[in-house]
CSV table of N, CA and C in Angstrom, one decimal:
chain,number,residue,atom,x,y,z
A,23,UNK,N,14.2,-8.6,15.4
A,23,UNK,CA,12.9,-7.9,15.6
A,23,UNK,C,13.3,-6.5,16.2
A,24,UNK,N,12.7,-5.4,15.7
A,24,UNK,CA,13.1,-4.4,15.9
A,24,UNK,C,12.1,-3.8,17.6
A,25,UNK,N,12.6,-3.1,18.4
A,25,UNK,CA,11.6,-2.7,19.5
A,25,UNK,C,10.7,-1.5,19.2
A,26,UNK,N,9.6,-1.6,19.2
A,26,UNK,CA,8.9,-1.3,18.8
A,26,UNK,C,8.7,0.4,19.2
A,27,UNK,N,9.0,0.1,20.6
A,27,UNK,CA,8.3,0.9,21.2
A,27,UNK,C,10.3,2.7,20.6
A,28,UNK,N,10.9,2.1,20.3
A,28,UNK,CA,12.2,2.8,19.8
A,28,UNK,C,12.3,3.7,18.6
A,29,UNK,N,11.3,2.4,17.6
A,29,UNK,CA,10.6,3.3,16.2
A,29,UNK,C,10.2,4.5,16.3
A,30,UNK,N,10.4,5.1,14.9
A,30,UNK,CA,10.3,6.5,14.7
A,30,UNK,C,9.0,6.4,14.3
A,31,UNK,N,8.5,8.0,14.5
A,31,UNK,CA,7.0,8.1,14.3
A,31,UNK,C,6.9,8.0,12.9
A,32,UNK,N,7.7,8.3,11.9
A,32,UNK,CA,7.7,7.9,10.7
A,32,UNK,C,7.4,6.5,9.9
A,33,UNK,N,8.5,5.7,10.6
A,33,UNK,CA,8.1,4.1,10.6
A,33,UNK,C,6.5,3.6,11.1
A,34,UNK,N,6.4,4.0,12.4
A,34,UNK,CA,5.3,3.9,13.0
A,34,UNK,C,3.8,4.1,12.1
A,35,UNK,N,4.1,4.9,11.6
A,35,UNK,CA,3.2,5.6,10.5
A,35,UNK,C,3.6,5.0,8.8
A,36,UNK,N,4.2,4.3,8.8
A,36,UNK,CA,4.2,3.8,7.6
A,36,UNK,C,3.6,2.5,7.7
A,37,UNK,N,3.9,1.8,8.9
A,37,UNK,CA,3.3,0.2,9.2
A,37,UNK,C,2.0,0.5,9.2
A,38,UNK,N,1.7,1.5,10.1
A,38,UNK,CA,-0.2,1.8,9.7
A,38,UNK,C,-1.0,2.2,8.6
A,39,UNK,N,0.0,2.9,7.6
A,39,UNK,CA,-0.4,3.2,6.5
A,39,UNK,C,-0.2,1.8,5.7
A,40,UNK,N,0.7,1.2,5.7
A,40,UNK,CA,0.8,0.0,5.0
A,40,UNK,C,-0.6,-1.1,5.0
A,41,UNK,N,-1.2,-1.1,6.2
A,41,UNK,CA,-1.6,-2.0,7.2
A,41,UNK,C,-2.8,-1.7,7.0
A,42,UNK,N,-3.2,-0.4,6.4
A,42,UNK,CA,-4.6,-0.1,5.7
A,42,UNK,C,-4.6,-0.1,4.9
A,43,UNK,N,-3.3,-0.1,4.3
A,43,UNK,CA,-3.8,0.3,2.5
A,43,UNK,C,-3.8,-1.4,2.1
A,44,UNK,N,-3.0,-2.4,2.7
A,44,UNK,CA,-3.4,-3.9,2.3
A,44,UNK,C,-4.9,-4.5,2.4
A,45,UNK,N,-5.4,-3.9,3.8
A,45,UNK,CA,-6.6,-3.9,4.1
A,45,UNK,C,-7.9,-3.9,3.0
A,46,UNK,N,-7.4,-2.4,2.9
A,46,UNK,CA,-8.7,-2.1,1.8
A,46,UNK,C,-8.6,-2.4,0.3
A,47,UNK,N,-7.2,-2.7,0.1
A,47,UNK,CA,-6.9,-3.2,-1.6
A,47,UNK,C,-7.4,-4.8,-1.6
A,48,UNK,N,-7.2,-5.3,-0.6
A,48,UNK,CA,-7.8,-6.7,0.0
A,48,UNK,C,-9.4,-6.4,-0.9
A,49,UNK,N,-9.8,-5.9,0.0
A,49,UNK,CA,-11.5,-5.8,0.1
A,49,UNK,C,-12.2,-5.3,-1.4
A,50,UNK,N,-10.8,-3.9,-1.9
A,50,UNK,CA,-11.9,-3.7,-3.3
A,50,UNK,C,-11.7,-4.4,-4.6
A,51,UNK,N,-10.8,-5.7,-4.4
A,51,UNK,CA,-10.9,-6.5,-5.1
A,51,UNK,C,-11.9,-7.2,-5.2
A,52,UNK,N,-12.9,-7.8,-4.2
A,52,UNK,CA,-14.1,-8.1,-4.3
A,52,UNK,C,-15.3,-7.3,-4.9
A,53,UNK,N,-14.8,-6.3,-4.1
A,53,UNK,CA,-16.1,-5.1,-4.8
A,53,UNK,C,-15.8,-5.0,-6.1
A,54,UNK,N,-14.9,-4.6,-6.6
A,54,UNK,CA,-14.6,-4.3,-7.9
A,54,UNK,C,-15.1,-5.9,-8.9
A,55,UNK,N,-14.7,-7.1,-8.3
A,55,UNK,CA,-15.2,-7.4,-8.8
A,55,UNK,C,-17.0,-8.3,-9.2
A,56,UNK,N,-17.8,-7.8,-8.0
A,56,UNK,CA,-18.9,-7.5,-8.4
A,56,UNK,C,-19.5,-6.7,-9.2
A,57,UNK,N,-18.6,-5.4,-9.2
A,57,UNK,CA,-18.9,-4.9,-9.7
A,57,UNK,C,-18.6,-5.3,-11.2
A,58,UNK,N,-18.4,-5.2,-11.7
A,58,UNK,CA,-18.0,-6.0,-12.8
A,58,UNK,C,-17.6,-4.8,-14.0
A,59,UNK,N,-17.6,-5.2,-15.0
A,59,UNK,CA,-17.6,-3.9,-16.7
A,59,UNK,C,-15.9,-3.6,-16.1
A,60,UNK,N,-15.9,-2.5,-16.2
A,60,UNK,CA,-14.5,-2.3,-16.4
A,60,UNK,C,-13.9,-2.4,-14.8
A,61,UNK,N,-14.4,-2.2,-14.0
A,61,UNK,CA,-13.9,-2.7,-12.5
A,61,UNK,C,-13.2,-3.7,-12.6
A,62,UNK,N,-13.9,-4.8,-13.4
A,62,UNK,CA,-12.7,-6.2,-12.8
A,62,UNK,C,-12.2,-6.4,-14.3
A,63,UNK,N,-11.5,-5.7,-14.9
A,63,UNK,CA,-10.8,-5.5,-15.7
A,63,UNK,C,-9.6,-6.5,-14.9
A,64,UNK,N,-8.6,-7.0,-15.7
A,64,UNK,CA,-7.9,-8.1,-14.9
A,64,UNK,C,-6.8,-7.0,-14.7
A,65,UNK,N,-6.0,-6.1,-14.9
A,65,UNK,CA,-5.0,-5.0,-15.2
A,65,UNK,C,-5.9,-4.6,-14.1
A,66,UNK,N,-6.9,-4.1,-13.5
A,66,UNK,CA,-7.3,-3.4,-12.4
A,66,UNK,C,-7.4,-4.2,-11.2
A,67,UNK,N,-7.7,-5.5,-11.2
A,67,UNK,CA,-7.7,-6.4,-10.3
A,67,UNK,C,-6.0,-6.9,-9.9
A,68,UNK,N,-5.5,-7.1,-10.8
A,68,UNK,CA,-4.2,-7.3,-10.6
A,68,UNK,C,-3.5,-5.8,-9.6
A,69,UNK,N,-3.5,-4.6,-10.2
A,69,UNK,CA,-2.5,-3.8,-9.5
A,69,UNK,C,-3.0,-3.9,-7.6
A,70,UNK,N,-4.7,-3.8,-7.7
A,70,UNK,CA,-4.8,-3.6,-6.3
A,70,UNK,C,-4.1,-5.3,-5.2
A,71,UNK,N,-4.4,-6.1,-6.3
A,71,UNK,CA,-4.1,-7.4,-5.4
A,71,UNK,C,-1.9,-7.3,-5.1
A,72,UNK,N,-1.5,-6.5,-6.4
A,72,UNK,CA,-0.1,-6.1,-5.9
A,72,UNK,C,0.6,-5.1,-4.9
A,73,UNK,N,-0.9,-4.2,-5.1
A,73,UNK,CA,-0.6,-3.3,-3.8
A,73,UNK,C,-1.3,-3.9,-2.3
A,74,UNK,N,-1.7,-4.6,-2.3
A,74,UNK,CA,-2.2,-5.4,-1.0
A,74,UNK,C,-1.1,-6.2,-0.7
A,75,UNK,N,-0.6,-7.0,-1.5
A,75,UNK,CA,0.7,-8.1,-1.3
A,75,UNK,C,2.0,-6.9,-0.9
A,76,UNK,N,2.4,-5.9,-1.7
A,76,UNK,CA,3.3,-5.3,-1.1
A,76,UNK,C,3.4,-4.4,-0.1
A,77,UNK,N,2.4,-4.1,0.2
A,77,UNK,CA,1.8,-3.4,1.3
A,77,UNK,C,2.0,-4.3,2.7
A,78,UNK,N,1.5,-5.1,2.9
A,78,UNK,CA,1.7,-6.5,3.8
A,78,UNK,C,3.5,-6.7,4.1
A,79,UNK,N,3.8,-7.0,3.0
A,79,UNK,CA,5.1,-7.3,3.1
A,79,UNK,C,6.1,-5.9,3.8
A,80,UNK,N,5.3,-5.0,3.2
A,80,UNK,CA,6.3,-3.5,3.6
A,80,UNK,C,6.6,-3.4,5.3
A,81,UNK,N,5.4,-3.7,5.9
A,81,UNK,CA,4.8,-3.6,7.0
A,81,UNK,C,5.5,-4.4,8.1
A,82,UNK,N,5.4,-5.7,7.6
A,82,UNK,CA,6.8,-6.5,8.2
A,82,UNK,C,7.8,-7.1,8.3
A,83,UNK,N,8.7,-5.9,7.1
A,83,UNK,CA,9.9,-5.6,6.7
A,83,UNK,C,10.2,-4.5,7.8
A,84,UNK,N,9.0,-3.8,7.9
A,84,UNK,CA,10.0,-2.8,9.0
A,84,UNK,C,9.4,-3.5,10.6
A,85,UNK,N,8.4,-4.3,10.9
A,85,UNK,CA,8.6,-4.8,12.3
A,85,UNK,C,9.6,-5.7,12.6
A,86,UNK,N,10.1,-6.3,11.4
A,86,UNK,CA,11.3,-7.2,11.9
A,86,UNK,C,12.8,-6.7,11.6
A,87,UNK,N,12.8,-5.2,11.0
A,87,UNK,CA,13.8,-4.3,10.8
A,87,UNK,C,15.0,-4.8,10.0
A,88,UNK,N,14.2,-5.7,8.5
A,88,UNK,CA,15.1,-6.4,7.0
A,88,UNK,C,16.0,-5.5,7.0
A,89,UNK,N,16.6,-5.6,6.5
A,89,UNK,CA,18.2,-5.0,5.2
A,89,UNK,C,17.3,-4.7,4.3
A,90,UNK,N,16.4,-5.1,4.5
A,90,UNK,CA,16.0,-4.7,2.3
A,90,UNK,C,14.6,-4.0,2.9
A,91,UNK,N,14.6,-3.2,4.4
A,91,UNK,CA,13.5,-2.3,4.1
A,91,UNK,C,12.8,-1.0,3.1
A,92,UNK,N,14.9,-0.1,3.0
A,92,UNK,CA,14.5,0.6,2.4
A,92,UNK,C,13.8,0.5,0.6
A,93,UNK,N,14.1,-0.7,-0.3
A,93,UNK,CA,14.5,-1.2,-1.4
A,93,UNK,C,12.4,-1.8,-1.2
A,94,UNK,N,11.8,-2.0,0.1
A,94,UNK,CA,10.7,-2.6,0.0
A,94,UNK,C,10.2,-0.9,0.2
A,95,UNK,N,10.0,-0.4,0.7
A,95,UNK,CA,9.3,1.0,0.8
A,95,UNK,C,9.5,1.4,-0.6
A,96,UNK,N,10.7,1.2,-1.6
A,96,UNK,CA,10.7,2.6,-2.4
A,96,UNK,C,9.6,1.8,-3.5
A,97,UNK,N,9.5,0.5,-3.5
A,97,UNK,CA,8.6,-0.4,-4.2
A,97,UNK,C,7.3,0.0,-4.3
A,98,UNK,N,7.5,-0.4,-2.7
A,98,UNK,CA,5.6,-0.1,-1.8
A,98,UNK,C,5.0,1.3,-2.8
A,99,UNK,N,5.7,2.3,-2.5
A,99,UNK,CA,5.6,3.8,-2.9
A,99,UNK,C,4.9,3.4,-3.9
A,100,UNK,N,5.9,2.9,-5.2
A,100,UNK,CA,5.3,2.8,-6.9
A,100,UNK,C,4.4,2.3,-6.8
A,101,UNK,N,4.0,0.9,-6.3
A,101,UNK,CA,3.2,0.2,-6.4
A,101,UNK,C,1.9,1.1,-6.0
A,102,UNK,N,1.6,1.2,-4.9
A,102,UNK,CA,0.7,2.2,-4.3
A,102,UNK,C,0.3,3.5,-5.4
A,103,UNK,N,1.4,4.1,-6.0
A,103,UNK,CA,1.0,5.2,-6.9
A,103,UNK,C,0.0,4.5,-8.1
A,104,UNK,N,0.8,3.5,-8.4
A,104,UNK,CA,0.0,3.1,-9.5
A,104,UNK,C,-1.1,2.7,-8.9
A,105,UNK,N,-1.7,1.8,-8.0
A,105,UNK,CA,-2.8,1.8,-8.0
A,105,UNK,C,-4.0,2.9,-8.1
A,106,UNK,N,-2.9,3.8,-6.8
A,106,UNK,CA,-4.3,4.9,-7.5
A,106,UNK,C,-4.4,5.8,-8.6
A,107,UNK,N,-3.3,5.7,-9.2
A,107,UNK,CA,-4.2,6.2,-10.9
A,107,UNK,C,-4.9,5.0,-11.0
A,108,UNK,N,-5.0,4.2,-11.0
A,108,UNK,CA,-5.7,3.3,-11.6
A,108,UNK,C,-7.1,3.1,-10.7
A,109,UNK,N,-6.9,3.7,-9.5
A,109,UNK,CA,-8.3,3.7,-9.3
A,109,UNK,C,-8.6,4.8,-9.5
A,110,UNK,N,-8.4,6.0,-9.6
A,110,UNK,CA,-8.9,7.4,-10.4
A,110,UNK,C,-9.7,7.2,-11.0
A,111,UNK,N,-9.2,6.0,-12.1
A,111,UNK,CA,-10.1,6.3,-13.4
A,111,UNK,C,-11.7,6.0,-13.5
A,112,UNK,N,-12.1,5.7,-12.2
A,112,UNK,CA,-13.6,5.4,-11.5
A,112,UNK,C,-14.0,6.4,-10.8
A,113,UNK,N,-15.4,6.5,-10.8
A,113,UNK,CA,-15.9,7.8,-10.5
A,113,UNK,C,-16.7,7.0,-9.5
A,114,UNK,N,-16.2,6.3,-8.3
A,114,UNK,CA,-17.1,5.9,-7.1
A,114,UNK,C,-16.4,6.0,-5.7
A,115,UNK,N,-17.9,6.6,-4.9
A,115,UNK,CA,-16.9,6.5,-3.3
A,115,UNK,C,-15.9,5.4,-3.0
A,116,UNK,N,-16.4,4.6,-3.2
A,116,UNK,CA,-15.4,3.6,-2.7
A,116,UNK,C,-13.8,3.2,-3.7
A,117,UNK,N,-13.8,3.4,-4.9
A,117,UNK,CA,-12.7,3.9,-5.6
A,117,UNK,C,-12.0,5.3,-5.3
A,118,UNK,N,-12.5,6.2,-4.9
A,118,UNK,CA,-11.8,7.8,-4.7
A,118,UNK,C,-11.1,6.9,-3.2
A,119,UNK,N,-11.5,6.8,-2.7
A,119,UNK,CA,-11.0,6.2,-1.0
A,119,UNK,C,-9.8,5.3,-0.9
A,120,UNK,N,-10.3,4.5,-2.0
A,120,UNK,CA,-8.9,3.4,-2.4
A,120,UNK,C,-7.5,4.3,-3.1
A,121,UNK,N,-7.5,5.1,-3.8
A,121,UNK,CA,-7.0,5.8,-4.4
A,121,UNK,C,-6.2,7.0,-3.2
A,122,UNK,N,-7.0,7.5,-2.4
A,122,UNK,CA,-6.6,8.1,-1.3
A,122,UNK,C,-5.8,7.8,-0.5
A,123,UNK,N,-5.9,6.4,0.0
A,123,UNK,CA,-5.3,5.3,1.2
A,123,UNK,C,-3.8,5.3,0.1
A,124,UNK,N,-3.9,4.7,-0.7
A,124,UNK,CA,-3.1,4.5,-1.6
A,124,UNK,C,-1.6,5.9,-1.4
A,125,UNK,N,-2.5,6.3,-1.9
A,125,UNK,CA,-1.2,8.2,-2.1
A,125,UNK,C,-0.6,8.1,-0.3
A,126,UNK,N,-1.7,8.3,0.6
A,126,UNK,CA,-1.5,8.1,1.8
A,126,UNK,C,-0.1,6.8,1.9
A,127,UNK,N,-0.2,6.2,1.9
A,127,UNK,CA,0.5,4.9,2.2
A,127,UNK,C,1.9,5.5,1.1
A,128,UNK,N,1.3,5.7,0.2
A,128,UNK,CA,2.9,6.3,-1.1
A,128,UNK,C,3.8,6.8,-0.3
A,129,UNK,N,3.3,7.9,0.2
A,129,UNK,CA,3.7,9.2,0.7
A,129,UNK,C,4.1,8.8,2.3
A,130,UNK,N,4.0,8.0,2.7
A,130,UNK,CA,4.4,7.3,4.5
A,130,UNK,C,5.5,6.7,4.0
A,131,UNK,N,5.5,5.5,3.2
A,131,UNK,CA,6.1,5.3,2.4
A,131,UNK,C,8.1,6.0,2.1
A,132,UNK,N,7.5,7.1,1.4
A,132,UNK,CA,8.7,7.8,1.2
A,132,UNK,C,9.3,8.9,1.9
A,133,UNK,N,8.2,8.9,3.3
A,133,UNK,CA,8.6,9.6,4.2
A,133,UNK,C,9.7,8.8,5.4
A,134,UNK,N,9.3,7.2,5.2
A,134,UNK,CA,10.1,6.5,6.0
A,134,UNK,C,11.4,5.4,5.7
A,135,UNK,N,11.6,6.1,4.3
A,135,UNK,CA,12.1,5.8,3.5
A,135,UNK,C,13.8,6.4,3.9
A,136,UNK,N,13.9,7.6,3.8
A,136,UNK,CA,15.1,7.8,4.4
A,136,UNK,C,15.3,7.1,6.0
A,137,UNK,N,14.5,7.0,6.7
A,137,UNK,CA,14.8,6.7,7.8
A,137,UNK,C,15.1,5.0,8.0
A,138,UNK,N,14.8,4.3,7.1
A,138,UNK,CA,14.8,3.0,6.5
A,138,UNK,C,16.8,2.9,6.0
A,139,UNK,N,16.8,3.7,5.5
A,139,UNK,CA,18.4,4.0,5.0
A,139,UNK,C,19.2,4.3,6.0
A,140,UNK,N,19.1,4.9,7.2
A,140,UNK,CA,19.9,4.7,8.3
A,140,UNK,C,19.7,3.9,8.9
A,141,UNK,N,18.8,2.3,8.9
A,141,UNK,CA,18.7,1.7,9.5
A,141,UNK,C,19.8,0.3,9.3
């Protein structure tokens, strides 16, 4: 287990980014699929429920400081990207946001990514 309080603001910022973006890919699986028509398209329900699952995992790969953090971040990233094209392709508050958190989390992601490689 890594000390927490040692972590780089980088890491730090990736677990939180991770830790929301599982959050809300959690949640607009639901919406999306009330929503229904092309929302719960099973290809659109699938990527967010993969970026929730590796998002989660990303998160406590770097609290317990794996060997295979950096290899789980450069994943996280893709996964994350794809989602939000895929939620782009919706023209609703709550899809622009998912899509957002997403890039956000990408982009933490591959900012903690080298720092993951010296670990």
């Amino acid at each position: 287990m890594i000390d927490v309080a040692k972590m780089s603001q980088e890491t730090k910022a990736c677990i939180n980014a991770c830790l929301d973006c599982h959050e809300l890919c959690k949640k607009m699986v639901s919406h999306c699929l009330h929503q229904g028509g092309a929302h719960a398209e099973p290809g659109h329900v699938e990527i967010m429920l993969d970026c929730s699952e590796i998002c989660q995992i990303s998160a406590h790969f770097m609290l317990r400081g794996s060997p295979l953090l950096r290899r789980t971040c450069e994943v996280c990233a893709e996964v994350c990207d794809r989602c939000a094209s895929e939620c782009d392709r919706f023209d609703d508050e709550r899809t622009n946001m998912c899509a957002e958190v997403c890039r956000a989390c990408a982009e933490a992601c591959r900012d903690a990514s080298p720092v993951a490689r010296a670990a």
